[in-house]
PDB file of C-alpha atoms in Angstrom:
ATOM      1  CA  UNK C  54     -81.805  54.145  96.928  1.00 58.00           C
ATOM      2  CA  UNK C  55     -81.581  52.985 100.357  1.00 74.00           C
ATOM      3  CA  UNK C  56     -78.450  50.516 101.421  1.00 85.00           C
ATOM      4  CA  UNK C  57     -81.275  47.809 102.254  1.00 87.00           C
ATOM      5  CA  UNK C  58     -81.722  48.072  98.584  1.00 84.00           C
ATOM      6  CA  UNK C  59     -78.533  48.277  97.914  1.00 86.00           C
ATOM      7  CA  UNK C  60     -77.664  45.050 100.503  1.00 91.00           C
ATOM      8  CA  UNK C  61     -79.865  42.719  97.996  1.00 91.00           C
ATOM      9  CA  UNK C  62     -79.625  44.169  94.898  1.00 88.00           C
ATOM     10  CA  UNK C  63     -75.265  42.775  95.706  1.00 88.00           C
ATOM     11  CA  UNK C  64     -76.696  40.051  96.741  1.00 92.00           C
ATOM     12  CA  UNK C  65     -78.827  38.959  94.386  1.00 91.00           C
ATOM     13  CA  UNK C  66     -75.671  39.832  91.959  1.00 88.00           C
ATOM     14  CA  UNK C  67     -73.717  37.292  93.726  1.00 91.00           C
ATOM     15  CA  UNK C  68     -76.015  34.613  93.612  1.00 92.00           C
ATOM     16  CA  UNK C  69     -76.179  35.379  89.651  1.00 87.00           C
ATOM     17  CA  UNK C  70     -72.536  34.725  89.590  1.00 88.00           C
ATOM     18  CA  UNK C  71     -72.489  31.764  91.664  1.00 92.00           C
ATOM     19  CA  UNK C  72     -75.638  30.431  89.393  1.00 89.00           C
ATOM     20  CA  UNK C  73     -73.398  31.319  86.547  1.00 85.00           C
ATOM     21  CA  UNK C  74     -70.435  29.064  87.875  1.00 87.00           C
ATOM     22  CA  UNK C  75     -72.783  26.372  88.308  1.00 92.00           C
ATOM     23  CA  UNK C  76     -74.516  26.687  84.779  1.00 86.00           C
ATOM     24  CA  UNK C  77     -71.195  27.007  83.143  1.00 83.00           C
ATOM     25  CA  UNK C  78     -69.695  23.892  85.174  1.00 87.00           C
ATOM     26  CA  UNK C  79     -72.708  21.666  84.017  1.00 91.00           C
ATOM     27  CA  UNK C  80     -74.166  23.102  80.914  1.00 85.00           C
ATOM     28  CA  UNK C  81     -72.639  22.920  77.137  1.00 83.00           C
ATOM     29  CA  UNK C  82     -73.595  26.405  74.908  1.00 76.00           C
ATOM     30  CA  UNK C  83     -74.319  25.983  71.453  1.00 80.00           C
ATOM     31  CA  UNK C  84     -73.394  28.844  69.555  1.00 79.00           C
ATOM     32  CA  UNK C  85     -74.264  29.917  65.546  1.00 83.00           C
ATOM     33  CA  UNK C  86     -72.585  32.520  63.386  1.00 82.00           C
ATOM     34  CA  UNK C  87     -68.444  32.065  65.221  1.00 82.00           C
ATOM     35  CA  UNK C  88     -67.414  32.105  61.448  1.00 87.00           C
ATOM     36  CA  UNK C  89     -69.084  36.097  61.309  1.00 86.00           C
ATOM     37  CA  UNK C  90     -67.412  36.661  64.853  1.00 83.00           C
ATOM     38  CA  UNK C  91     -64.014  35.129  64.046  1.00 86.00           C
ATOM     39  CA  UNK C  92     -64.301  37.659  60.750  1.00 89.00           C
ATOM     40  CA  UNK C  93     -65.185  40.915  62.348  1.00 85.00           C
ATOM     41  CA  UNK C  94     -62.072  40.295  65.325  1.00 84.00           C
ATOM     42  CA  UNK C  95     -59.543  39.105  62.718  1.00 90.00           C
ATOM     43  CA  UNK C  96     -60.720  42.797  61.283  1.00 91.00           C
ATOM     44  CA  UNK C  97     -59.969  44.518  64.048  1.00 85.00           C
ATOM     45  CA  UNK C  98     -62.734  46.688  64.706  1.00 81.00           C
ATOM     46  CA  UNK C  99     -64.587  47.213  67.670  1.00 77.00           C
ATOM     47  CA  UNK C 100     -67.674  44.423  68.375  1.00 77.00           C
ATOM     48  CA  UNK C 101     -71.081  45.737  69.310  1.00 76.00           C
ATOM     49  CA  UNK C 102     -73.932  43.839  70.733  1.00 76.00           C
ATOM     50  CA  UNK C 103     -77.252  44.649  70.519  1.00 74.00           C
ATOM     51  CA  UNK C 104     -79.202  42.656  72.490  1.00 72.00           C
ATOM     52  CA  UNK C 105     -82.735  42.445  74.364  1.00 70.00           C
ATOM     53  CA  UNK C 106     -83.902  42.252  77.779  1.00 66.00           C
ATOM     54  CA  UNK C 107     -83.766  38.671  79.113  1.00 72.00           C
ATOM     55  CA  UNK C 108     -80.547  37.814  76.446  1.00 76.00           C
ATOM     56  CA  UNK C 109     -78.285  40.170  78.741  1.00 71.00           C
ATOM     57  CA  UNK C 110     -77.159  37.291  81.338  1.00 72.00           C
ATOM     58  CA  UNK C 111     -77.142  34.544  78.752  1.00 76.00           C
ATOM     59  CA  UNK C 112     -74.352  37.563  77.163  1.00 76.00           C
ATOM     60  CA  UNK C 113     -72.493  37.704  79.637  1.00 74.00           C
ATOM     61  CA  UNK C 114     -72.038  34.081  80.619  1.00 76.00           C
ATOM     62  CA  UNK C 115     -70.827  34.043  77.067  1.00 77.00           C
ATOM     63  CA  UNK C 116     -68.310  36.948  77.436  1.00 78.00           C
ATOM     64  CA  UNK C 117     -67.060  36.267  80.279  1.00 78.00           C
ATOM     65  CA  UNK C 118     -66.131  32.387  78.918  1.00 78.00           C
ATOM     66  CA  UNK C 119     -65.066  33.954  75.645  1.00 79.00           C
ATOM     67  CA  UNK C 120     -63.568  37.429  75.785  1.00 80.00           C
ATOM     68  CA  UNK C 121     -60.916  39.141  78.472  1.00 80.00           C
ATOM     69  CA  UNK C 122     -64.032  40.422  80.964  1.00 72.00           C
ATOM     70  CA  UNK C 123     -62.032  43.947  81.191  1.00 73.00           C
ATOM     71  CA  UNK C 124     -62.868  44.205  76.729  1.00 73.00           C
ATOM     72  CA  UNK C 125     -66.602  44.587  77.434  1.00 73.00           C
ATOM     73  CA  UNK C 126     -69.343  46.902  78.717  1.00 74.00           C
ATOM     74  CA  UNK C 127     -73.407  45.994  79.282  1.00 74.00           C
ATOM     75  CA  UNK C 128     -75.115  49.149  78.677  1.00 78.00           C
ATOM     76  CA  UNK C 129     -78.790  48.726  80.227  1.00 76.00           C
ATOM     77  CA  UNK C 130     -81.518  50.477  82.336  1.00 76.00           C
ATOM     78  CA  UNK C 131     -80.009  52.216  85.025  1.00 75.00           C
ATOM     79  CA  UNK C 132     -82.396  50.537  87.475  1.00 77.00           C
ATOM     80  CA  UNK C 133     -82.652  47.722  90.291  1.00 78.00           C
ATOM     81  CA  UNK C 134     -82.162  45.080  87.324  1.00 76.00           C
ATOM     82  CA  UNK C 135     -78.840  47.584  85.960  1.00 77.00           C
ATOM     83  CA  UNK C 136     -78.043  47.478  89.704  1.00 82.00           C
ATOM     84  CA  UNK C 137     -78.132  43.715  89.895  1.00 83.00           C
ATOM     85  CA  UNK C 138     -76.703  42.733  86.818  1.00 79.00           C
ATOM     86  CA  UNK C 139     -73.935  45.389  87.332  1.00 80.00           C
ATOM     87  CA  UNK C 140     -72.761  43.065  90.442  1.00 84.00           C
ATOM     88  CA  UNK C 141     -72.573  40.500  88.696  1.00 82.00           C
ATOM     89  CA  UNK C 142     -70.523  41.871  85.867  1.00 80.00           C
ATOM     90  CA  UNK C 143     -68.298  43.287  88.606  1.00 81.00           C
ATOM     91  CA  UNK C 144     -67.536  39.580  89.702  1.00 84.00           C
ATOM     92  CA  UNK C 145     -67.044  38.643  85.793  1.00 82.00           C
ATOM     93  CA  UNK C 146     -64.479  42.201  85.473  1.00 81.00           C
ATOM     94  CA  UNK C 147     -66.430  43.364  83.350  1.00 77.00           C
ATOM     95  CA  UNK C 148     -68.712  46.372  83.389  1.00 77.00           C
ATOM     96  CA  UNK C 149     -72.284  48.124  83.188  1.00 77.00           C
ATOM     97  CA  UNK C 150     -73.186  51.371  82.318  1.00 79.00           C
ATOM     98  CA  UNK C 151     -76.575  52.153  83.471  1.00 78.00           C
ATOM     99  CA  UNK C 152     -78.933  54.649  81.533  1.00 81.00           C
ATOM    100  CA  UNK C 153     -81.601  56.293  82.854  1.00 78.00           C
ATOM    101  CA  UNK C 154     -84.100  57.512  80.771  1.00 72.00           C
ATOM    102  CA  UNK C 155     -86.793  58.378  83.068  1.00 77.00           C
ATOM    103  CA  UNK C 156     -84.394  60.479  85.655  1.00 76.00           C
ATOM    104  CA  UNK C 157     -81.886  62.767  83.127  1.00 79.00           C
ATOM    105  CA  UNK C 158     -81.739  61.872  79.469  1.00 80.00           C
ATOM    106  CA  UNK C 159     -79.143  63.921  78.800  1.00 85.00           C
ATOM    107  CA  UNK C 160     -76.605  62.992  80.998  1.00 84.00           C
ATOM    108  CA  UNK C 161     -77.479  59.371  80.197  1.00 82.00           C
ATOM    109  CA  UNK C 162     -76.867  60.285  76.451  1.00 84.00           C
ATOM    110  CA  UNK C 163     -73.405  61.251  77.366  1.00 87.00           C
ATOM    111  CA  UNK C 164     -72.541  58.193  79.117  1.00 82.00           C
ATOM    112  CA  UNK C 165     -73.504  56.254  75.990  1.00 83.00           C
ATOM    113  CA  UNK C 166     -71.312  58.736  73.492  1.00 87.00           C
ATOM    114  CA  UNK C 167     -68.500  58.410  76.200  1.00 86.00           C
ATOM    115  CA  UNK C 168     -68.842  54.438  75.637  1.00 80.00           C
ATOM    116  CA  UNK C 169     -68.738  54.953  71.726  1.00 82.00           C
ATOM    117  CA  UNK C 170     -65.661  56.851  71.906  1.00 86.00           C
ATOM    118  CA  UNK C 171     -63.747  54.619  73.793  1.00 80.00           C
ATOM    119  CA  UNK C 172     -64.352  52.157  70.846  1.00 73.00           C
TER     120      UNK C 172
END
C-alpha cells in the first residue's frame, strides 16, 4: 500500500473518531438485551461479538462508552475499510485484527486462533 494510502486511510480514521465524539456528545443509544450482558460478565467468561459489516462502528462507539477500550479486539477484513477502522480503534485503545482472505488464508487463520486463545 502506498503512504498516500496510508496518509487518508489515518485520516479518514480520525475523522471517524472525531464524528464519534460528536455523535456520542449529542446522541442518546438505546440498547436491548443489558440483562443477557450483565449475566454473561457477572459469569466471567470471555464476551464474543459477532457482528456484520456496517454494525462494526455503531460497536465500537458502544465499547468504547461501555467497556475498558484495552478488553476488546474488532476482527475484520484486512483491507482499506480494516485499515480505517483500525485508526479509529487505535484512538478508542482498542484494537483490530485484520484478516485477509484473499492474500494468505492461512496466516490469517492463525491470527484469529491467536485471538481465541488469548480469551
Amino acid at each position: 500500500m502506498s503512504s498516500s494510502a496510508d496518509f487518508w486511510h489515518r485520516l479518514e480514521g480520525t475523522f471517524l473518531y472525531y464524528y464519534y465524539r460528536l455523535v456520542m456528545a449529542t446522541a442518546r443509544f438505546e440498547v436491548e438485551g443489558l440483562d443477557n450482558l450483565a449475566q454473561v460478565q457477572a459469569s466471567g467468561r470471555p464476551i464474543i461479538w459477532g457482528l456484520w459489516h456496517g454494525i462494526n462502528m455503531p460497536y465500537m462507539l458502544y465499547a468504547a462508552s461501555h467497556f475498558p477500550p484495552e478488553s476488546f479486539s474488532v476482527v475484520m477484513v484486512g483491507d482499506e475499510r480494516g485499515d480505517i477502522l483500525g485508526q479509529l480503534a487505535a484512538w478508542l485503545g482498542g484494537e483490530v485484527i485484520g484478516i485477509d482472505m484473499k492474500g494468505n488464508p492461512v496466516e490469517s487463520g492463525r491470527k484469529l486462533l491467536n485471538v481465541i486463545k488469548r480469551l
